[in-house]
């Protein structure tokens, strides 16, 4: 088995591999090298007869804080993308569609929080299970752009997608199940066992048959236009980068997000205080 620097690969049960995003000191931020390792491991699993299903989870206190804004996300990408405006969005769109095109099923196990690009990673998986108290959101829509891989409208529907795009509000694990973002939620201390139970059940299906079952669902989604709808969002993500209001974000991405998060926290605290003191 290949040794990786940014992920760990485990075998918790027969037929089941578990990939752990292993950057807890960076809240498992998704860098380009990490994506490359993920794709390499998942591709290897497709050719490994001992693997029938893969689970992806995060080390430490969260699934992932999203894309690593502290580095060059297009430096040494794992595959070629045509350059020019929108190249980043086109690149990650192909990256996450690669999960759909794998032969073997992939399960996302989400605890703590999943932010922005981390939600794209989860939605690229075939099944998603979350902790009840997980926090899931795409706050970047408030300061920079629509999502890089725009799954919200095709997978969640118009009303929920519009609410996310216009407010950037997050949701709990239980809420994520209610809107179709996840399959089921469990108490955080039961999540490992619950997901392993699902994975073992999936692993009980022969890979040649599971491959056909998985491909059927994705093919039907393709016929319904899901893939084309997600791909069409790349141009809008690129267009956002030319807006005047986004210039401040591009100059200081991390600082801008911290200021917006602090302002949101202050607004919520003020509202609670106002409600508590109302006659």
Coordinates of C-alpha atoms in Angstrom, one line a residue:
X1 CA 0.0 0.0 0.0
X2 CA 1.3 3.5 -0.9
X3 CA 2.6 5.7 1.8
X4 CA 0.9 9.2 1.8
X5 CA 1.8 12.4 3.5
X6 CA -1.6 14.1 3.8
X7 CA -4.0 11.2 4.1
X8 CA -4.0 7.9 6.0
X9 CA -5.4 4.7 4.6
X10 CA -6.9 2.1 7.0
X11 CA -8.6 -1.2 6.7
X12 CA -11.3 -1.2 9.5
X13 CA -13.1 -4.3 8.1
X14 CA -13.0 -6.8 5.3
X15 CA -13.7 -5.2 2.0
X16 CA -13.7 -1.7 3.5
X17 CA -10.9 0.9 3.2
X18 CA -11.0 4.2 5.1
X19 CA -9.2 7.3 3.9
X20 CA -8.5 9.8 6.7
X21 CA -7.8 13.4 5.7
X22 CA -4.8 13.8 7.9
X23 CA -4.1 17.5 8.4
X24 CA -5.7 18.1 11.8
X25 CA -3.4 21.0 12.5
X26 CA -4.8 22.7 9.4
X27 CA -8.4 21.5 10.1
X28 CA -7.9 19.1 7.1
X29 CA -7.8 22.0 4.6
X30 CA -8.0 20.6 1.1
X31 CA -4.8 21.5 -0.7
X32 CA -3.9 20.5 -4.2
X33 CA -1.4 17.8 -3.0
X34 CA -4.1 16.4 -0.8
X35 CA -6.6 16.1 -3.7
X36 CA -3.9 14.4 -5.7
X37 CA -3.4 11.8 -2.9
X38 CA -7.1 11.3 -2.6
X39 CA -7.5 10.6 -6.4
X40 CA -4.5 8.3 -6.3
X41 CA -5.8 6.2 -3.4
X42 CA -9.3 6.0 -4.8
X43 CA -8.1 5.0 -8.3
X44 CA -5.9 2.3 -6.7
X45 CA -9.0 1.0 -4.8
X46 CA -10.8 0.5 -8.1
X47 CA -8.2 -2.0 -9.1
X48 CA -7.8 -3.7 -5.7
X49 CA -9.9 -6.9 -5.4
X50 CA -9.7 -6.6 -1.6
X51 CA -11.5 -3.3 -1.7
X52 CA -15.3 -3.0 -2.3
X53 CA -16.1 0.4 -0.7
X54 CA -14.1 3.4 0.6
X55 CA -15.0 5.7 3.5
X56 CA -13.6 9.2 3.7
X57 CA -13.4 11.0 7.0
X58 CA -11.4 13.7 8.7
X59 CA -8.8 13.5 11.5
X60 CA -9.2 15.5 14.6
X61 CA -12.2 17.7 15.5
X62 CA -13.7 18.2 12.0
X63 CA -14.2 16.8 8.5
X64 CA -12.6 19.7 6.7
X65 CA -12.4 23.5 6.7
X66 CA -12.5 23.5 2.9
X67 CA -10.0 24.5 0.4
X68 CA -6.6 25.6 1.7
X69 CA -6.6 29.4 1.0
X70 CA -3.1 29.7 2.3
X71 CA -1.5 28.1 -0.8
X72 CA -1.6 28.2 -4.6
X73 CA -4.5 25.8 -5.4
X74 CA -3.5 25.4 -9.0
X75 CA 0.2 24.6 -8.3
X76 CA 1.1 21.2 -9.6
X77 CA -2.5 20.0 -10.2
X78 CA -3.2 16.3 -10.4
X79 CA -4.4 16.5 -14.0
X80 CA -4.4 19.0 -16.8
X81 CA -7.0 21.7 -17.1
X82 CA -7.2 24.2 -20.0
X83 CA -5.9 27.6 -18.7
X84 CA -7.7 30.9 -18.8
X85 CA -10.6 32.4 -16.9
X86 CA -12.5 29.8 -14.9
X87 CA -9.7 27.2 -14.9
X88 CA -9.9 26.7 -11.2
X89 CA -13.6 26.0 -11.2
X90 CA -13.3 23.7 -14.2
X91 CA -10.5 21.9 -12.5
X92 CA -12.3 21.0 -9.3
X93 CA -15.5 20.3 -11.2
X94 CA -13.6 17.5 -13.1
X95 CA -11.9 16.5 -9.8
X96 CA -15.2 15.8 -8.1
X97 CA -16.9 14.2 -11.1
X98 CA -14.0 11.8 -11.1
X99 CA -15.5 10.4 -7.8
X100 CA -18.8 9.7 -9.6
X101 CA -16.9 7.9 -12.4
X102 CA -15.1 5.5 -10.0
X103 CA -16.3 1.9 -10.2
X104 CA -16.5 1.4 -6.5
X105 CA -18.7 3.3 -4.0
X106 CA -17.3 6.1 -1.8
X107 CA -18.9 7.1 1.5
X108 CA -18.4 10.5 3.2
X109 CA -18.3 10.5 7.0
X110 CA -18.8 14.1 8.3
X111 CA -18.2 15.2 11.8
X112 CA -17.5 18.6 13.4
X113 CA -17.8 21.0 10.5
X114 CA -17.6 20.8 6.7
X115 CA -17.0 24.2 5.1
X116 CA -17.2 25.3 1.4
X117 CA -14.9 23.0 -0.6
X118 CA -15.3 20.3 2.0
X119 CA -19.0 20.2 1.2
X120 CA -18.1 19.6 -2.5
X121 CA -15.9 16.7 -1.4
X122 CA -18.8 15.2 0.5
X123 CA -21.3 15.6 -2.3
X124 CA -18.9 14.0 -4.7
X125 CA -19.2 10.8 -2.7
X126 CA -22.0 8.3 -3.3
X127 CA -23.3 8.2 0.2
X128 CA -23.1 10.8 3.0
X129 CA -23.5 10.2 6.7
X130 CA -23.1 13.0 9.3
X131 CA -23.0 13.6 13.0
X132 CA -26.2 15.2 14.4
X133 CA -24.2 18.2 15.6
X134 CA -22.1 18.7 12.5
X135 CA -22.0 22.2 11.0
X136 CA -22.2 22.4 7.2
X137 CA -22.0 25.5 5.2
X138 CA -20.7 27.5 2.2
X139 CA -20.0 31.0 3.7
X140 CA -17.8 32.0 0.8
X141 CA -20.9 32.9 -1.2
X142 CA -21.2 36.0 1.0
X143 CA -17.8 37.5 0.1
X144 CA -16.2 36.0 -3.0
X145 CA -18.2 33.8 -5.4
X146 CA -20.7 31.0 -6.0
X147 CA -19.4 27.6 -5.2
X148 CA -16.5 26.1 -7.2
X149 CA -18.5 22.9 -7.9
X150 CA -22.1 24.1 -7.9
X151 CA -24.0 21.0 -6.7
X152 CA -26.6 22.9 -4.7
X153 CA -29.4 23.5 -7.2
X154 CA -29.2 20.1 -9.0
X155 CA -28.8 18.0 -5.8
X156 CA -30.8 20.0 -3.2
X157 CA -33.5 21.9 -5.2
X158 CA -34.2 25.5 -6.0
X159 CA -35.5 26.8 -2.6
X160 CA -32.7 25.4 -0.5
X161 CA -30.1 26.3 -3.1
X162 CA -31.4 29.9 -3.2
X163 CA -31.3 30.2 0.6
X164 CA -27.7 29.0 0.7
X165 CA -26.6 31.3 -2.2
X166 CA -28.3 34.4 -0.7
X167 CA -27.5 33.9 3.0
X168 CA -24.5 31.6 3.3
X169 CA -26.3 30.1 6.4
X170 CA -25.0 26.8 7.7
X171 CA -27.0 23.8 8.8
X172 CA -26.7 21.0 11.3
X173 CA -26.3 17.3 10.5
X174 CA -29.9 16.7 11.2
X175 CA -30.9 19.6 8.9
X176 CA -28.6 18.3 6.2
X177 CA -30.5 15.0 6.2
X178 CA -33.9 16.8 6.0
X179 CA -32.8 18.7 2.8
X180 CA -31.2 15.7 1.1
X181 CA -27.6 16.8 1.6
X182 CA -26.9 13.6 3.7
X183 CA -28.5 10.2 3.9
X184 CA -28.7 9.9 7.7
X185 CA -27.3 11.5 10.9
X186 CA -26.1 9.9 14.1
X187 CA -24.9 11.0 17.5
X188 CA -21.3 12.0 17.1
X189 CA -20.0 9.3 19.4
X190 CA -21.8 6.6 17.3
X191 CA -20.9 7.9 13.9
X192 CA -17.8 5.7 13.3
X193 CA -19.7 2.5 14.1
X194 CA -22.8 3.5 12.2
X195 CA -20.8 4.3 9.0
X196 CA -18.8 1.2 9.3
X197 CA -22.0 -0.8 9.5
X198 CA -23.2 0.8 6.3
X199 CA -19.9 0.2 4.6
X200 CA -19.9 -3.5 5.6
X201 CA -23.3 -3.8 4.1
X202 CA -22.2 -2.2 0.8
X203 CA -19.1 -4.4 0.8
X204 CA -21.4 -7.4 0.9
X205 CA -22.3 -6.7 -2.7
X206 CA -20.0 -8.1 -5.3
X207 CA -18.0 -5.2 -6.9
X208 CA -19.0 -6.2 -10.5
X209 CA -22.7 -5.7 -9.5
X210 CA -22.2 -2.7 -7.3
X211 CA -20.4 -1.0 -10.2
X212 CA -23.4 -1.4 -12.4
X213 CA -25.8 -0.2 -9.7
X214 CA -23.7 2.9 -9.0
X215 CA -23.3 3.7 -12.7
X216 CA -27.0 3.3 -13.3
X217 CA -27.9 6.1 -10.8
X218 CA -25.2 8.4 -12.2
X219 CA -26.2 7.7 -15.7
X220 CA -29.8 8.5 -14.9
X221 CA -28.7 11.8 -13.2
X222 CA -26.8 12.6 -16.4
X223 CA -29.9 12.1 -18.5
X224 CA -31.7 14.5 -16.2
X225 CA -29.0 17.1 -16.8
X226 CA -27.4 17.0 -13.4
X227 CA -23.8 16.9 -14.6
X228 CA -24.4 19.6 -17.2
X229 CA -26.1 21.8 -14.7
X230 CA -23.2 21.6 -12.3
X231 CA -20.7 22.2 -15.0
X232 CA -22.5 25.3 -16.3
X233 CA -21.7 27.0 -13.0
X234 CA -18.0 27.3 -13.8
X235 CA -18.5 30.5 -15.8
X236 CA -20.4 32.2 -13.0
X237 CA -17.7 31.3 -10.5
X238 CA -15.2 32.9 -12.8
X239 CA -17.4 36.0 -13.4
X240 CA -17.6 36.6 -9.7
X241 CA -13.9 37.2 -9.5
X242 CA -14.2 40.3 -11.7
X243 CA -16.7 42.0 -9.3
X244 CA -15.6 45.1 -7.5
X245 CA -16.8 43.8 -4.1
X246 CA -14.6 40.7 -4.5
X247 CA -11.3 42.6 -4.8
X248 CA -11.0 43.0 -1.0
X249 CA -11.5 39.3 -0.5
X250 CA -8.8 38.4 -3.1
X251 CA -6.3 40.8 -1.3
X252 CA -6.8 39.1 2.0
X253 CA -9.0 35.9 1.8
X254 CA -8.4 34.6 5.3
X255 CA -8.7 38.0 7.0
X256 CA -11.9 38.8 5.1
X257 CA -13.5 35.5 6.1
X258 CA -12.5 36.1 9.7
X259 CA -14.0 39.6 9.7
X260 CA -17.3 38.3 8.2
X261 CA -17.5 35.5 10.7
X262 CA -16.9 37.9 13.6
X263 CA -19.6 40.2 12.2
X264 CA -22.1 37.4 11.9
X265 CA -21.4 36.2 15.5
X266 CA -21.9 39.8 16.7
X267 CA -25.1 40.1 14.8
X268 CA -26.5 36.9 16.3
X269 CA -25.4 37.8 19.8
X270 CA -27.1 41.2 19.4
X271 CA -30.3 39.7 18.2
X272 CA -30.4 37.2 21.1
X273 CA -29.7 40.0 23.5
X274 CA -32.4 42.1 22.0
X275 CA -34.9 39.3 22.2
X276 CA -34.0 38.5 25.8
X277 CA -34.5 42.1 26.8
X278 CA -37.7 42.8 24.8
X279 CA -40.8 43.6 26.9

